[in-house]
XYZ file of C-alpha atoms in Angstrom:
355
model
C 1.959 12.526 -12.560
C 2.224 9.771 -15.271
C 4.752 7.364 -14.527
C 8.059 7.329 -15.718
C 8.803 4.584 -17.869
C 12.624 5.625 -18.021
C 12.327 5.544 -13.954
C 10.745 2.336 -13.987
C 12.503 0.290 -16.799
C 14.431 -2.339 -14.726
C 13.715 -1.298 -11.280
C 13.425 -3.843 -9.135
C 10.280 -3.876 -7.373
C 8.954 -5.572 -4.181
C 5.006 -5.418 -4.362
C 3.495 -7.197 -1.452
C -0.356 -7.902 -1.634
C -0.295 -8.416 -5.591
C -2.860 -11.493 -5.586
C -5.644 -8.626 -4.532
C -7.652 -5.883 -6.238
C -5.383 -2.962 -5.627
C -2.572 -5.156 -5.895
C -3.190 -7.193 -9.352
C -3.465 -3.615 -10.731
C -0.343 -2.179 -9.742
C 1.656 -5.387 -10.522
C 0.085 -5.088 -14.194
C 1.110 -1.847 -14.528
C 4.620 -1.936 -12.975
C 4.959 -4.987 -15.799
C 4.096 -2.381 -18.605
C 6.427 0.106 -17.001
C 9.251 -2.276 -17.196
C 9.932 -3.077 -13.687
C 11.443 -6.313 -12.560
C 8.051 -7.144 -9.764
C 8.574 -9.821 -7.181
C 5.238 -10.372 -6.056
C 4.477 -11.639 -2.441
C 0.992 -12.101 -1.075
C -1.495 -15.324 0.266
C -3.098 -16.922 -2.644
C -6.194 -14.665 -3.855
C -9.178 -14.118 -1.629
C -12.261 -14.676 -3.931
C -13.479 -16.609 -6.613
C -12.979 -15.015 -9.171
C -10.228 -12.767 -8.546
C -8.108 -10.530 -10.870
C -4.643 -11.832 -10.275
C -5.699 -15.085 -12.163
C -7.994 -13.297 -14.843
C -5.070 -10.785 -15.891
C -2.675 -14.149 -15.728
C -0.403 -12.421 -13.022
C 0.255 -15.595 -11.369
C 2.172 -17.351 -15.148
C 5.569 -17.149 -15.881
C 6.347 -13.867 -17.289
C 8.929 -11.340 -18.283
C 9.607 -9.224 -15.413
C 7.350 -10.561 -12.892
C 7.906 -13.438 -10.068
C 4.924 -14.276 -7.934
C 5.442 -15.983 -4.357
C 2.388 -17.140 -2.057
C 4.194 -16.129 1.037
C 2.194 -14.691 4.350
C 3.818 -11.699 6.189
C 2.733 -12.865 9.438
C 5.534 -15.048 8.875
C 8.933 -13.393 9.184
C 11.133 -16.240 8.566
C 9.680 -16.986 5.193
C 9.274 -13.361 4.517
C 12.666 -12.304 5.048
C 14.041 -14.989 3.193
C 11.740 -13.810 0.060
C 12.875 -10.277 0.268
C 16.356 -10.962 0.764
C 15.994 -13.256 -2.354
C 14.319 -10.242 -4.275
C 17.074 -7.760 -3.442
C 14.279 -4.409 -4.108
C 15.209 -1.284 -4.656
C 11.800 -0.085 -3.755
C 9.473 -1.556 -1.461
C 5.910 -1.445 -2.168
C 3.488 -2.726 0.840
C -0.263 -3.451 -0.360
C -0.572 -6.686 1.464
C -3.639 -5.906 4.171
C -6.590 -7.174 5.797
C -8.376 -4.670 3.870
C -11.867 -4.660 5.124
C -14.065 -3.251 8.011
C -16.555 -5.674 8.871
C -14.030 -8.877 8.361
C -12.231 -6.779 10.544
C -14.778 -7.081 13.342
C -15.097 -10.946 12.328
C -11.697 -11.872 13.351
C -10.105 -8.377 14.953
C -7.021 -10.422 15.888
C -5.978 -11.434 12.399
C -6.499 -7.914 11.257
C -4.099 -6.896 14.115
C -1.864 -9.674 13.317
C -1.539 -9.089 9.641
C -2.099 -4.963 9.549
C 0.214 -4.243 12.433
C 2.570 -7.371 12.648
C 2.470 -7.959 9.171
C 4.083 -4.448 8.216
C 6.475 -4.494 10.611
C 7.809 -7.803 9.568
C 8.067 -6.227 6.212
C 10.139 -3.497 7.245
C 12.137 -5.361 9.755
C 12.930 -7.862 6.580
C 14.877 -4.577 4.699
C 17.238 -3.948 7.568
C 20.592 -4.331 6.498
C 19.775 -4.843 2.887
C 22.032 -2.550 1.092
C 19.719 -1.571 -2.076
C 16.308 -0.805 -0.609
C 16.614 2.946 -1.709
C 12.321 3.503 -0.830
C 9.459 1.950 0.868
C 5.927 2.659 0.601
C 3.180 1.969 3.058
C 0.084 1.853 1.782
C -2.927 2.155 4.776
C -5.789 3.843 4.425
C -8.134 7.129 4.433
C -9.748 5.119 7.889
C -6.644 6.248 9.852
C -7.897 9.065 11.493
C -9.592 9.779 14.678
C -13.036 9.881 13.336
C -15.287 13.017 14.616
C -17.839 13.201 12.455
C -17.392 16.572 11.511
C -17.563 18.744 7.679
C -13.859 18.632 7.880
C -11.360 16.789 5.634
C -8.896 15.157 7.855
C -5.020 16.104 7.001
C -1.518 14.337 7.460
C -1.055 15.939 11.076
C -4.382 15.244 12.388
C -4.683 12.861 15.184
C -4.442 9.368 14.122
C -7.390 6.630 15.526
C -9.949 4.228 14.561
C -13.203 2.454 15.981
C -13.355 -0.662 14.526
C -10.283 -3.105 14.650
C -9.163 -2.507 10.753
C -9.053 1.355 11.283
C -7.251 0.964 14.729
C -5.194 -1.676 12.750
C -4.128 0.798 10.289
C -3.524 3.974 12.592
C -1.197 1.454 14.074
C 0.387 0.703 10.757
C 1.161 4.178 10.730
C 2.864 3.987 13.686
C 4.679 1.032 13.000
C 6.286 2.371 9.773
C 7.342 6.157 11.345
C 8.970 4.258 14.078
C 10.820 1.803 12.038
C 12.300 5.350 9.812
C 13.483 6.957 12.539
C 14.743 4.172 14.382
C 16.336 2.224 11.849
C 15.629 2.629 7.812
C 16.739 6.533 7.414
C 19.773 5.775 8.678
C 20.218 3.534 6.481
C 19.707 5.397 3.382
C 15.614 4.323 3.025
C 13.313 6.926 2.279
C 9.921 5.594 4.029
C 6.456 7.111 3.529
C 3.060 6.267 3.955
C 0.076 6.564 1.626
C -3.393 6.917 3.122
C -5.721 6.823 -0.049
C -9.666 7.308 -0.129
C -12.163 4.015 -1.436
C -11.458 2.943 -4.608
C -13.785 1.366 -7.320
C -12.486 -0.120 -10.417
C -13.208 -3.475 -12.321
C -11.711 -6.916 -11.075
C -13.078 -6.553 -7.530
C -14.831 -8.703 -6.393
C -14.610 -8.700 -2.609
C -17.576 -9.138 -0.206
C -19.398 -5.717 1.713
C -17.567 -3.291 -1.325
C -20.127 -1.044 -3.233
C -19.665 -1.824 -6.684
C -18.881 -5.007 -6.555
C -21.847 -5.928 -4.333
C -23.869 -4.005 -6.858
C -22.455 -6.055 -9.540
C -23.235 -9.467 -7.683
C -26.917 -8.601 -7.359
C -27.746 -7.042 -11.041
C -26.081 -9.975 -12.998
C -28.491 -12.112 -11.291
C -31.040 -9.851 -11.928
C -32.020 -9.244 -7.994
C -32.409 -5.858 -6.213
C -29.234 -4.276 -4.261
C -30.070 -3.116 -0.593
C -28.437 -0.228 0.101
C -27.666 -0.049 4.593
C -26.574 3.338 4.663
C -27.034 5.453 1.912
C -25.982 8.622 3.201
C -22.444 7.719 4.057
C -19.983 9.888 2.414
C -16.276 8.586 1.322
C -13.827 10.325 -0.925
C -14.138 7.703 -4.088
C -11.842 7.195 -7.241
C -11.111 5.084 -9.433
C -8.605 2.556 -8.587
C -5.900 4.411 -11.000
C -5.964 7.210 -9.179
C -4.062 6.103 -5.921
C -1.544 3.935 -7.888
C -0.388 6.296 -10.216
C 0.009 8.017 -6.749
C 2.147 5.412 -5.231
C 4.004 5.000 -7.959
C 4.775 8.858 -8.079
C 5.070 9.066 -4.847
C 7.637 6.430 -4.893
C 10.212 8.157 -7.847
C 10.025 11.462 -5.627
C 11.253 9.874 -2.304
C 13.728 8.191 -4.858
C 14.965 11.557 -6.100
C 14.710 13.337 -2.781
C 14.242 11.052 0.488
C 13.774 14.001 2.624
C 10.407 14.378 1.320
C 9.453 10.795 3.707
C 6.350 10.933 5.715
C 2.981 10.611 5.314
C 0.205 11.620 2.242
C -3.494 11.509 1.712
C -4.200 10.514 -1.570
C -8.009 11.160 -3.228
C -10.388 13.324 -4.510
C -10.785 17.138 -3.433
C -12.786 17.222 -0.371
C -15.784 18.834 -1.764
C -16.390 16.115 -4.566
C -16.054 13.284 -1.678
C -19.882 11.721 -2.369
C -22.077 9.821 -0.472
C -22.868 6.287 -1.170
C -26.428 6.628 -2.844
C -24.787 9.373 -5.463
C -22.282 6.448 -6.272
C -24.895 3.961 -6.468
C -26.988 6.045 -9.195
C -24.507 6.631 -11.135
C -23.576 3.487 -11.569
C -27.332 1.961 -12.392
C -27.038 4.762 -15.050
C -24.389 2.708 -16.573
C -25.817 -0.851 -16.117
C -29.200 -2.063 -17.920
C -32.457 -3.390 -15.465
C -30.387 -2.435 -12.414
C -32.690 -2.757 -8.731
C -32.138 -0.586 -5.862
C -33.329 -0.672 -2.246
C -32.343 2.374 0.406
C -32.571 0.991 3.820
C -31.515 2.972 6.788
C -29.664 0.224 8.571
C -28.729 1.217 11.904
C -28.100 -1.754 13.410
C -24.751 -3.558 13.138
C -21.039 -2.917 13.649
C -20.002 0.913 13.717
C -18.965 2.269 10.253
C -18.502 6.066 9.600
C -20.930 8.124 8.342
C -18.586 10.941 6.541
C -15.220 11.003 5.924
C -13.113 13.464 3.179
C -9.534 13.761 2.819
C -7.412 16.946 2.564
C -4.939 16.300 -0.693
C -3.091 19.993 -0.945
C -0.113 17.935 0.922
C 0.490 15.887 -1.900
C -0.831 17.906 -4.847
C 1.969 20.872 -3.553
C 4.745 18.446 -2.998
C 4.316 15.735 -5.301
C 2.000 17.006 -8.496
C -0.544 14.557 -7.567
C -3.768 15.170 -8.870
C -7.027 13.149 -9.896
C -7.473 12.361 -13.985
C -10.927 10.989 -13.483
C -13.914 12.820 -12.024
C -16.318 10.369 -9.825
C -18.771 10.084 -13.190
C -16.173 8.779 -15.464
C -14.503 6.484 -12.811
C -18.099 5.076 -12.109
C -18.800 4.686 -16.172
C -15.602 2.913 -16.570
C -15.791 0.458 -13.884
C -19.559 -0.903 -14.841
C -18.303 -1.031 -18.241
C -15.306 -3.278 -17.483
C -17.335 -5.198 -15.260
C -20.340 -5.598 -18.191
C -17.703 -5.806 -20.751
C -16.046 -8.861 -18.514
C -19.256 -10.731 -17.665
C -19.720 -10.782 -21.795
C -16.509 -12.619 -22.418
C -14.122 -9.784 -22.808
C -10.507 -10.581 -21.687
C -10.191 -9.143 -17.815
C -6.082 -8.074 -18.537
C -6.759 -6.422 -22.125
C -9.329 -4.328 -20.155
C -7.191 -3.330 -17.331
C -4.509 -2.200 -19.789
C -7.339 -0.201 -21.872
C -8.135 1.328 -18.624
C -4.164 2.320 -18.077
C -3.989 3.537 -21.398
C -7.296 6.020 -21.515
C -5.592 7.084 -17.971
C -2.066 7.686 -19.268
C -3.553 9.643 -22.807
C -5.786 11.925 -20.622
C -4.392 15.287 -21.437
């Protein structure tokens, strides 16, 4: 499931959401690939952020970047149509649960609106060949149950970004049928599990959270340590994506929807992700809580991936100890002056040579 360089090598690429975590990563490797990238996403979220550490926003070969918001279709059409993609890539997101219960209606606004404004923008453009809709694991009607949820199980969500996303999901199977098969776009949608990697830095994420408090030499609290999530490393779901996105090229018929993630026995709960990673980082403080007060978040939560391991080849490099051991270590590495974009393409590299 390595990508293709001889796929990629002067593709040109729409990547929306490339000023974020999940997004500076893919845009850095599409670059190495070869791809022509037109990047299109609001100005990064944090301080500091990856897209201006890895130097995505500079004038270089292969890459535009365009602070453009999807909730505006005007501006976003006239971007795509400037772009003229042959595949679509759609990152751009309100990406967060509990921001999501901050300000629901922006979540709506840029989850739901936001992707169909995207895929209304490649109606009638003659080279969009694929488009790939990236939502999340959180799509699913939640039960609470020891059973990992697949591709045809009912779609839902709680809290506004899950609902947001189900929607998404929605969105993008109506806009196939009704408009972008006919016209020769193969449309899919990729629901991947949480991710860790370095160059996050978002608020109310594990890792970096954990990073935040250690550097300053204070003691993480833990809310719910018992939650279980099917984590990878950040890699993991891209090289997905990107995979993904050459087989709907080669045969559209196989649009629709995929879970992307770990088998659903090695999902893990959040306490076996924090110990691993205080393994890896020196004088690190810990505090369990049992929070249950505060906004509704699930407690467990795996994803069935024989869908897209039969179909597609995909299948995780990195078990959950390595992908812990090599995000601390970027982050450490980082924090002690090391280059944020030579250590992102390390990372690509160690994935791509893993036999």
């Amino acid at each position: 499931m390595r990508p293709d360089p001889d796929f990629w090598r002067g593709k040109r690429v729409l990547l929306t959401g490339h000023t974020g975590f999940k997004g500076a990563w893919l845009a850095l490797w599409l670059q190495r690939l070869g791809a022509q990238v037109t990047g299109v996403a609001l100005p990064p979220a944090t301080e500091p952020n990856l897209f201006a550490l890895a130097q995505l926003g500079q004038a270089a070969p292969g890459m535009e970047s365009h602070f453009c918001d999807i909730r505006s279709p005007q501006a976003l059409a006239m971007r795509v149509r400037a772009a003229r993609p042959e595949v679509v890539l759609h990152l751009a997101a309100q990406a967060l649960v509990r921001p999501g219960y901050a300000a629901p209606l922006d979540t709506f606004a840029t989850n739901v609106m936001g992707t169909a404004h995207v895929l209304d923008a490649l109606r009638g453009l003659p080279e969009v060949r694929v488009a790939v809709v990236v939502t999340t694991d959180k799509v699913y009607r939640n039960r609470e149950w020891a059973y990992p949820y697949r591709e045809d199980d009912p779609l839902g969500g709680h809290d506004p970004y899950s609902a947001s996303k189900a929607a998404t999901e929605l969105v993008t199977a109506s806009y196939r049928d009704s408009f972008l098969a006919a016209q020769g776009i193969a449309v899919a949608t990729a629901r991947a599990g949480n991710v860790i990697g370095g160059g996050d830095w978002a608020q109310d994420r594990l890792l970096p959270d954990a990073v935040r408090a250690w550097e300053k030499g204070a003691t993480l609290h833990i809310r719910r340590p018992q939650a279980t999530r099917p984590w990878q490393h950040v890699l993991e779901p891209l090289a997905a994506y990107l995979r993904l996105a050459q087989r709907l090229w080669e045969s559209p018929a196989l649009a629709g929807a995929y879970n992307f993630g770990p088998l659903p026995h090695e999902a893990a709960t959040v306490k076996n992700v924090i110990e691993l990673a205080s393994a890896a980082y020196p004088a690190s403080a810990i505090s369990y809580e049992n929070e249950s007060e505060g906004p509704h978040e699930a407690g467990w939560l795996a994803l069935e991936t024989a869908h897209a391991r039969q179909v597609l080849g995909v299948a995780p490099h990195w078990s959950l100890n390595t992908a812990v051991a090599r995000t601390m270590n970027w982050y450490r590495q980082q924090h002690g002056g090391a280059d944020a974009r030579a250590l992102c393409l390390a990372d690509i590299d160690a994935w791509e040579a893993r036999p």
